[in-house]
PDB file of C-alpha atoms (C1' of nucleotides) in Angstrom:
ATOM      1  CA  MET A  83      -5.820 -25.959  24.581  1.00 64.00           C
ATOM      2  CA  SER A  84      -3.669 -23.929  26.931  1.00 69.00           C
ATOM      3  CA  PRO A  85      -4.347 -20.263  26.303  1.00 80.00           C
ATOM      4  CA  ILE A  86      -1.275 -18.161  25.654  1.00 87.00           C
ATOM      5  CA  ASP A  87      -0.175 -15.764  28.351  1.00 94.00           C
ATOM      6  CA  THR A  88       0.397 -12.613  26.322  1.00 95.00           C
ATOM      7  CA  LYS A  89       1.256 -10.464  29.328  1.00 95.00           C
ATOM      8  CA  PRO A  90       5.030 -11.161  29.394  1.00 96.00           C
ATOM      9  CA  LEU A  91       5.211 -10.761  25.613  1.00 97.00           C
ATOM     10  CA  VAL A  92       3.542  -7.361  25.794  1.00 98.00           C
ATOM     11  CA  THR A  93       5.980  -6.382  28.536  1.00 97.00           C
ATOM     12  CA  LEU A  94       8.884  -7.564  26.391  1.00 98.00           C
ATOM     13  CA  GLN A  95       7.632  -5.436  23.508  1.00 98.00           C
ATOM     14  CA  GLU A  96       7.473  -2.403  25.758  1.00 98.00           C
ATOM     15  CA  GLN A  97      11.086  -2.971  26.766  1.00 98.00           C
ATOM     16  CA  LEU A  98      12.266  -3.614  23.205  1.00 98.00           C
ATOM     17  CA  ALA A  99      10.528  -0.423  22.086  1.00 98.00           C
ATOM     18  CA  GLY A 100      13.053   1.514  24.120  1.00 98.00           C
ATOM     19  CA  LEU A 101      15.817   0.183  21.871  1.00 98.00           C
ATOM     20  CA  VAL A 102      14.319   1.443  18.615  1.00 98.00           C
ATOM     21  CA  SER A 103      16.022   4.353  16.874  1.00 98.00           C
ATOM     22  CA  LEU A 104      13.970   6.723  14.744  1.00 98.00           C
ATOM     23  CA  LYS A 105      17.062   8.652  13.682  1.00 97.00           C
ATOM     24  CA  ASN A 106      17.899   8.144  10.052  1.00 98.00           C
ATOM     25  CA  GLN A 107      20.938   5.970   9.519  1.00 98.00           C
ATOM     26  CA  LEU A 108      20.141   4.924   5.977  1.00 97.00           C
ATOM     27  CA  PRO A 109      23.169   5.640   3.738  1.00 98.00           C
ATOM     28  CA  ALA A 110      22.909   8.605   1.346  1.00 98.00           C
ATOM     29  CA  TRP A 111      20.749   7.632  -1.649  1.00 98.00           C
ATOM     30  CA  LYS A 112      23.769   7.490  -3.938  1.00 98.00           C
ATOM     31  CA  LYS A 113      25.505   5.100  -1.565  1.00 98.00           C
ATOM     32  CA  ILE A 114      22.689   2.590  -1.133  1.00 98.00           C
ATOM     33  CA  ARG A 115      23.590  -0.555  -3.055  1.00 98.00           C
ATOM     34  CA  THR A 116      21.102  -3.161  -1.838  1.00 98.00           C
ATOM     35  CA  VAL A 117      17.558  -3.334  -0.462  1.00 98.00           C
ATOM     36  CA  ALA A 118      15.880  -6.513   0.730  1.00 98.00           C
ATOM     37  CA  GLY A 119      12.298  -7.612   1.168  1.00 98.00           C
ATOM     38  CA  CYS A 120      11.049 -10.334   3.500  1.00 98.00           C
ATOM     39  CA  ASP A 121       7.854 -12.345   3.831  1.00 98.00           C
ATOM     40  CA  VAL A 122       6.390 -15.487   5.425  1.00 98.00           C
ATOM     41  CA  SER A 123       3.540 -17.667   4.181  1.00 96.00           C
ATOM     42  CA  CYS A 124       1.745 -20.762   5.412  1.00 95.00           C
ATOM     43  CA  ARG A 125      -1.188 -23.027   4.597  1.00 92.00           C
ATOM     44  CA  LYS A 126      -4.582 -22.239   6.022  1.00 88.00           C
ATOM     45  CA  HIS A 127      -4.511 -24.859   8.753  1.00 85.00           C
ATOM     46  CA  GLY A 128      -0.843 -25.827   8.574  1.00 88.00           C
ATOM     47  CA  LYS A 129       1.782 -25.019  11.150  1.00 93.00           C
ATOM     48  CA  THR A 130       4.620 -24.992   8.631  1.00 96.00           C
ATOM     49  CA  GLY A 131       5.931 -21.557   7.768  1.00 97.00           C
ATOM     50  CA  TYR A 132       7.858 -20.610   4.631  1.00 97.00           C
ATOM     51  CA  ALA A 133      10.075 -17.557   4.965  1.00 98.00           C
ATOM     52  CA  ALA A 134      12.351 -15.680   2.619  1.00 98.00           C
ATOM     53  CA  ILE A 135      14.516 -12.601   2.350  1.00 98.00           C
ATOM     54  CA  VAL A 136      15.325 -11.452  -1.168  1.00 98.00           C
ATOM     55  CA  VAL A 137      18.062  -8.915  -1.844  1.00 98.00           C
ATOM     56  CA  LEU A 138      17.769  -6.567  -4.833  1.00 98.00           C
ATOM     57  CA  SER A 139      20.266  -4.055  -6.183  1.00 98.00           C
ATOM     58  CA  PHE A 140      19.516  -0.361  -5.782  1.00 98.00           C
ATOM     59  CA  PRO A 141      18.337   1.647  -7.588  1.00 98.00           C
ATOM     60  CA  ASP A 142      17.950  -0.760 -10.515  1.00 98.00           C
ATOM     61  CA  LEU A 143      16.115  -3.410  -8.451  1.00 98.00           C
ATOM     62  CA  LYS A 144      17.732  -6.481  -9.966  1.00 98.00           C
ATOM     63  CA  TYR A 145      17.851  -9.811  -8.131  1.00 98.00           C
ATOM     64  CA  LEU A 146      21.092 -10.349  -6.246  1.00 98.00           C
ATOM     65  CA  ALA A 147      20.588 -12.943  -3.511  1.00 98.00           C
ATOM     66  CA  ARG A 148      18.056 -14.814  -1.435  1.00 98.00           C
ATOM     67  CA  GLN A 149      17.810 -16.942   1.648  1.00 98.00           C
ATOM     68  CA  THR A 150      14.897 -19.125   2.751  1.00 98.00           C
ATOM     69  CA  ALA A 151      13.804 -21.041   5.831  1.00 98.00           C
ATOM     70  CA  VAL A 152      11.063 -23.615   6.388  1.00 97.00           C
ATOM     71  CA  GLY A 153       9.874 -24.678   9.810  1.00 97.00           C
ATOM     72  CA  PRO A 154       7.006 -24.838  12.287  1.00 97.00           C
ATOM     73  CA  LEU A 155       5.215 -21.626  13.247  1.00 96.00           C
ATOM     74  CA  GLU A 156       5.077 -22.229  16.987  1.00 94.00           C
ATOM     75  CA  PHE A 157       3.085 -19.122  17.784  1.00 96.00           C
ATOM     76  CA  PRO A 158      -0.450 -18.283  16.529  1.00 95.00           C
ATOM     77  CA  TYR A 159      -1.373 -15.074  14.768  1.00 96.00           C
ATOM     78  CA  ILE A 160      -2.479 -12.576  17.370  1.00 97.00           C
ATOM     79  CA  PRO A 161      -2.931  -8.947  16.289  1.00 97.00           C
ATOM     80  CA  GLY A 162      -0.121  -6.967  17.898  1.00 98.00           C
ATOM     81  CA  LEU A 163       2.071 -10.034  18.453  1.00 98.00           C
ATOM     82  CA  LEU A 164       2.890 -10.972  14.862  1.00 98.00           C
ATOM     83  CA  SER A 165       6.650 -10.854  15.374  1.00 98.00           C
ATOM     84  CA  PHE A 166       6.550 -13.735  17.836  1.00 98.00           C
ATOM     85  CA  ARG A 167       5.097 -15.839  15.034  1.00 98.00           C
ATOM     86  CA  GLU A 168       7.227 -14.771  12.090  1.00 98.00           C
ATOM     87  CA  LEU A 169      10.510 -13.478  13.487  1.00 98.00           C
ATOM     88  CA  PRO A 170      12.241 -16.828  14.191  1.00 98.00           C
ATOM     89  CA  LEU A 171      12.167 -17.989  10.567  1.00 98.00           C
ATOM     90  CA  LEU A 172      13.151 -14.549   9.283  1.00 98.00           C
ATOM     91  CA  LEU A 173      16.155 -14.422  11.612  1.00 98.00           C
ATOM     92  CA  GLU A 174      17.204 -17.811  10.268  1.00 98.00           C
ATOM     93  CA  CYS A 175      17.122 -16.362   6.749  1.00 98.00           C
ATOM     94  CA  TRP A 176      19.028 -13.291   7.901  1.00 98.00           C
ATOM     95  CA  GLN A 177      21.897 -15.138   9.540  1.00 98.00           C
ATOM     96  CA  ASN A 178      22.409 -17.207   6.409  1.00 98.00           C
ATOM     97  CA  LEU A 179      22.708 -14.144   4.193  1.00 98.00           C
ATOM     98  CA  GLU A 180      26.345 -13.685   3.224  1.00 97.00           C
ATOM     99  CA  GLU A 181      26.072  -9.969   2.491  1.00 97.00           C
ATOM    100  CA  LYS A 182      23.676  -7.990   4.630  1.00 98.00           C
ATOM    101  CA  PRO A 183      21.559  -5.465   2.682  1.00 98.00           C
ATOM    102  CA  ASP A 184      21.605  -1.703   3.333  1.00 98.00           C
ATOM    103  CA  ALA A 185      17.927  -1.822   4.274  1.00 98.00           C
ATOM    104  CA  VAL A 186      15.178  -4.389   4.801  1.00 98.00           C
ATOM    105  CA  ILE A 187      11.499  -3.888   4.013  1.00 98.00           C
ATOM    106  CA  CYS A 188       9.073  -6.015   6.002  1.00 98.00           C
ATOM    107  CA  ASP A 189       5.545  -6.943   4.918  1.00 98.00           C
ATOM    108  CA  ALA A 190       4.116  -5.663   8.215  1.00 98.00           C
ATOM    109  CA  GLN A 191       4.019  -2.651  10.532  1.00 98.00           C
ATOM    110  CA  GLY A 192       7.067  -1.185  12.222  1.00 98.00           C
ATOM    111  CA  PHE A 193       6.569   1.753  14.583  1.00 98.00           C
ATOM    112  CA  ALA A 194       2.879   1.923  13.639  1.00 98.00           C
ATOM    113  CA  HIS A 195       1.971  -0.499  16.396  1.00 98.00           C
ATOM    114  CA  PRO A 196       0.221  -0.119  19.777  1.00 98.00           C
ATOM    115  CA  ARG A 197       3.606  -0.337  21.518  1.00 98.00           C
ATOM    116  CA  GLY A 198       5.833   0.790  18.660  1.00 98.00           C
ATOM    117  CA  MET A 199       7.025  -2.781  18.204  1.00 98.00           C
ATOM    118  CA  GLY A 200       5.685  -4.136  14.913  1.00 98.00           C
ATOM    119  CA  LEU A 201       7.550  -6.947  13.160  1.00 98.00           C
ATOM    120  CA  ALA A 202       9.774  -4.530  11.220  1.00 98.00           C
ATOM    121  CA  SER A 203      10.943  -2.858  14.418  1.00 98.00           C
ATOM    122  CA  HIS A 204      11.463  -6.130  16.245  1.00 98.00           C
ATOM    123  CA  PHE A 205      13.464  -7.469  13.294  1.00 98.00           C
ATOM    124  CA  GLY A 206      15.524  -4.278  13.255  1.00 98.00           C
ATOM    125  CA  VAL A 207      16.319  -4.368  16.952  1.00 98.00           C
ATOM    126  CA  ALA A 208      17.168  -8.071  16.743  1.00 98.00           C
ATOM    127  CA  THR A 209      19.546  -7.684  13.792  1.00 98.00           C
ATOM    128  CA  GLY A 210      20.726  -4.098  13.957  1.00 98.00           C
ATOM    129  CA  ALA A 211      19.596  -3.618  10.359  1.00 98.00           C
ATOM    130  CA  VAL A 212      17.886  -0.535   8.926  1.00 98.00           C
ATOM    131  CA  THR A 213      14.273  -1.671   8.540  1.00 98.00           C
ATOM    132  CA  VAL A 214      10.989  -0.304   7.222  1.00 98.00           C
ATOM    133  CA  GLY A 215       7.451  -1.491   7.901  1.00 98.00           C
ATOM    134  CA  CYS A 216       5.261  -1.697   4.799  1.00 98.00           C
ATOM    135  CA  ALA A 217       1.727  -2.969   5.488  1.00 98.00           C
ATOM    136  CA  LYS A 218      -1.202  -3.317   3.120  1.00 97.00           C
ATOM    137  CA  THR A 219      -3.759  -2.567   5.816  1.00 96.00           C
ATOM    138  CA  ARG A 220      -3.957  -0.665   9.079  1.00 97.00           C
ATOM    139  CA  LEU A 221      -3.305  -2.178  12.486  1.00 97.00           C
ATOM    140  CA  THR A 222      -3.852   0.926  14.594  1.00 98.00           C
ATOM    141  CA  GLY A 223      -3.971   4.700  14.279  1.00 98.00           C
ATOM    142  CA  GLU A 224      -6.192   7.211  12.494  1.00 97.00           C
ATOM    143  CA  PHE A 225      -5.667   8.922   9.160  1.00 96.00           C
ATOM    144  CA  GLU A 226      -7.164  10.984   6.371  1.00 96.00           C
ATOM    145  CA  GLN A 227      -7.149   9.546   2.871  1.00 95.00           C
ATOM    146  CA  PRO A 228      -4.098  10.885   0.978  1.00 96.00           C
ATOM    147  CA  ASP A 229      -4.517  12.553  -2.444  1.00 95.00           C
ATOM    148  CA  THR A 230      -4.975  10.227  -5.390  1.00 94.00           C
ATOM    149  CA  GLU A 231      -1.577  10.733  -7.029  1.00 95.00           C
ATOM    150  CA  ARG A 232       1.448   8.484  -6.542  1.00 95.00           C
ATOM    151  CA  GLY A 233       3.670   9.918  -3.834  1.00 97.00           C
ATOM    152  CA  SER A 234       0.805  11.522  -1.901  1.00 97.00           C
ATOM    153  CA  ARG A 235       0.836  10.786   1.799  1.00 97.00           C
ATOM    154  CA  SER A 236      -0.922  11.583   5.058  1.00 97.00           C
ATOM    155  CA  ASP A 237       0.008  11.000   8.667  1.00 98.00           C
ATOM    156  CA  LEU A 238      -1.049   7.909  10.578  1.00 98.00           C
ATOM    157  CA  VAL A 239      -1.738   9.132  14.121  1.00 98.00           C
ATOM    158  CA  LEU A 240      -2.210   7.366  17.462  1.00 98.00           C
ATOM    159  CA  ASN A 241      -2.887   9.278  20.690  1.00 97.00           C
ATOM    160  CA  ASN A 242      -2.074  12.559  18.928  1.00 97.00           C
ATOM    161  CA  LYS A 243       1.330  11.192  17.951  1.00 97.00           C
ATOM    162  CA  LYS A 244       2.519  10.409  14.452  1.00 98.00           C
ATOM    163  CA  ILE A 245       3.288   6.699  14.120  1.00 98.00           C
ATOM    164  CA  GLY A 246       3.555   6.313  10.357  1.00 98.00           C
ATOM    165  CA  GLU A 247       2.450   7.509   6.937  1.00 98.00           C
ATOM    166  CA  VAL A 248      -0.305   6.394   4.593  1.00 98.00           C
ATOM    167  CA  LEU A 249       1.408   6.376   1.203  1.00 97.00           C
ATOM    168  CA  ARG A 250      -0.046   6.177  -2.310  1.00 97.00           C
ATOM    169  CA  THR A 251       2.450   4.217  -4.399  1.00 97.00           C
ATOM    170  CA  GLN A 252       0.476   4.446  -7.683  1.00 95.00           C
ATOM    171  CA  ASP A 253      -2.199   6.821  -8.986  1.00 94.00           C
ATOM    172  CA  GLY A 254      -5.643   5.911  -7.735  1.00 93.00           C
ATOM    173  CA  ILE A 255      -4.762   2.704  -5.917  1.00 94.00           C
ATOM    174  CA  LYS A 256      -5.171   1.810  -2.236  1.00 95.00           C
ATOM    175  CA  PRO A 257      -2.378   3.329  -0.170  1.00 96.00           C
ATOM    176  CA  LEU A 258       0.152   1.438   1.930  1.00 97.00           C
ATOM    177  CA  PHE A 259       0.917   1.972   5.621  1.00 98.00           C
ATOM    178  CA  ILE A 260       4.562   2.890   5.996  1.00 98.00           C
ATOM    179  CA  SER A 261       6.420   3.273   9.273  1.00 98.00           C
ATOM    180  CA  PRO A 262      10.028   3.195  10.472  1.00 98.00           C
ATOM    181  CA  GLY A 263      11.225  -0.170  11.640  1.00 98.00           C
ATOM    182  CA  HIS A 264      14.605   0.728  13.103  1.00 98.00           C
ATOM    183  CA  ARG A 265      17.389   3.262  12.402  1.00 98.00           C
ATOM    184  CA  ILE A 266      15.314   5.300   9.938  1.00 98.00           C
ATOM    185  CA  ASP A 267      12.881   8.236  10.122  1.00 98.00           C
ATOM    186  CA  PHE A 268       9.375   8.702   8.692  1.00 98.00           C
ATOM    187  CA  ARG A 269      10.522  10.719   5.703  1.00 98.00           C
ATOM    188  CA  HIS A 270      13.228   8.342   4.561  1.00 98.00           C
ATOM    189  CA  ALA A 271      11.014   5.315   5.198  1.00 98.00           C
ATOM    190  CA  SER A 272       8.337   6.543   2.770  1.00 98.00           C
ATOM    191  CA  GLU A 273      10.926   7.848   0.308  1.00 98.00           C
ATOM    192  CA  LEU A 274      12.666   4.476   0.218  1.00 98.00           C
ATOM    193  CA  ILE A 275       9.380   2.689  -0.437  1.00 98.00           C
ATOM    194  CA  LEU A 276       8.655   4.989  -3.366  1.00 98.00           C
ATOM    195  CA  ARG A 277      12.120   4.462  -4.783  1.00 98.00           C
ATOM    196  CA  VAL A 278      11.794   0.679  -4.803  1.00 98.00           C
ATOM    197  CA  THR A 279       8.232   0.622  -6.161  1.00 97.00           C
ATOM    198  CA  SER A 280       7.973   0.451  -9.953  1.00 95.00           C
ATOM    199  CA  ILE A 281       4.611  -0.097 -11.633  1.00 94.00           C
ATOM    200  CA  PHE A 282       2.819  -2.107  -8.975  1.00 95.00           C
ATOM    201  CA  ARG A 283       1.208  -1.223  -5.659  1.00 96.00           C
ATOM    202  CA  LEU A 284       3.814  -3.103  -3.618  1.00 97.00           C
ATOM    203  CA  PRO A 285       7.589  -2.449  -3.492  1.00 97.00           C
ATOM    204  CA  GLU A 286       9.626  -4.787  -5.706  1.00 97.00           C
ATOM    205  CA  PRO A 287      11.598  -6.342  -2.793  1.00 98.00           C
ATOM    206  CA  ILE A 288       8.312  -7.343  -1.125  1.00 98.00           C
ATOM    207  CA  ARG A 289       6.915  -8.705  -4.376  1.00 97.00           C
ATOM    208  CA  ALA A 290      10.045 -10.767  -4.922  1.00 97.00           C
ATOM    209  CA  ALA A 291       9.900 -12.197  -1.402  1.00 98.00           C
ATOM    210  CA  HIS A 292       6.175 -12.880  -1.735  1.00 97.00           C
ATOM    211  CA  ARG A 293       6.620 -14.806  -4.976  1.00 96.00           C
ATOM    212  CA  LEU A 294       9.440 -16.826  -3.459  1.00 97.00           C
ATOM    213  CA  VAL A 295       7.615 -17.907  -0.300  1.00 97.00           C
ATOM    214  CA  ASN A 296       4.555 -18.927  -2.271  1.00 95.00           C
ATOM    215  CA  GLN A 297       6.692 -20.938  -4.672  1.00 95.00           C
ATOM    216  CA  LEU A 298       8.437 -22.524  -1.685  1.00 95.00           C
ATOM    217  CA  ARG A 299       5.106 -23.464  -0.132  1.00 94.00           C
ATOM    218  CA  MET A 300       3.770 -25.013  -3.339  1.00 92.00           C
ATOM    219  CA  GLU A 301       6.905 -27.049  -3.910  1.00 90.00           C
ATOM    220  CA  HIS A 302       6.677 -28.382  -0.365  1.00 86.00           C
ATOM    221  CA  ASN A 303       4.736 -31.632  -0.003  1.00 74.00           C
ATOM    222  CA  ASP A 304       3.350 -31.765   3.515  1.00 62.00           C
ATOM    223  CA  ARG A 305       0.461 -30.141   5.312  1.00 53.00           C
TER     224      ARG A 305
ATOM    225  C1'  DG B 231     -20.030  -5.494  26.952  1.00 87.66           C
ATOM    226  C1'  DC B 232     -18.815  -4.115  21.982  1.00 87.66           C
ATOM    227  C1'  DG B 233     -15.912  -3.270  18.105  1.00 87.66           C
ATOM    228  C1'  DA B 234     -11.120  -3.465  16.005  1.00 87.66           C
ATOM    229  C1'  DC B 235      -7.633  -6.324  14.784  1.00 87.66           C
ATOM    230  C1'  DA B 236      -0.326  -6.332  10.501  1.00 87.66           C
ATOM    231  C1'  DG B 237      -0.024 -11.526   8.586  1.00 87.66           C
TER     232       DG B 237
ATOM    233  C1'  DA C  36      -2.295 -14.986   5.858  1.00 87.66           C
ATOM    234  C1'  DT C  37      -5.290 -18.661   3.190  1.00 87.66           C
ATOM    235  C1'  DC C  38      -9.426 -20.404   0.458  1.00 87.66           C
ATOM    236  C1'  DT C  39     -12.084 -19.690  -3.625  1.00 87.66           C
ATOM    237  C1'  DT C  40     -15.595 -18.411  -8.549  1.00 87.66           C
ATOM    238  C1'  DG C  41     -17.369 -15.601 -10.646  1.00 87.66           C
ATOM    239  C1'  DT C  42     -17.723 -11.063 -11.866  1.00 87.66           C
ATOM    240  C1'  DC C  43     -17.296  -5.999 -12.451  1.00 87.66           C
ATOM    241  C1'  DG C  44     -14.654  -2.354 -14.726  1.00 87.66           C
ATOM    242  C1'  DC C  45     -11.096  -0.277 -17.683  1.00 87.66           C
TER     243       DC C  45
END
DNA sequence: GCGACAG
DNA sequence: ATCTTGTCGC
């Protein structure tokens, strides 16, 4: 087992972080037509990854298009280096999408990362898309529990700097960790998540992508 | 050295 | 993330 030299990857992340834009470039709400969700799944000890990007209409959230990719996950899961594991398959999905969505929501952190380079940000810089990081649990940063009502939020802070928001998407349920991926600001990132979340904890685009990758994995026959 | 640690 | 059974609460 040759251990992985993470040093150059960390350096690369630090350089890529300089390319991230936190200025909002999301179209006006009335002009947004599509929002996509992406996800990757794999078997417990398998190297095969199943990725998908699902595009939904906005604001009605109806299925419009999808693209999938299946292939080996060459890189292991290392906290802080998730994009090196999942990005390749997601980029394959992205390039095969005929019509690029107005925004992409990733099932991971964006700016809320030790070096401001979570998967959502890396995906954004690599594609030029407007992206948002939407994680179910915290990677880094400190926060106070937001109020119990849907829409309540609190700041996620790292080294006295805001890196994201802890957002309650339904009354009384565990909040999500939202952060800009690329070309969007904190306020619009959380607002977009709320607008594409119906009656469940997770945004519909993420749910759609999650269902698809799991279906893909179950239909696949190897391990 | 110890604890934390997206998916 | 995945695996995995029952179980607690509304």
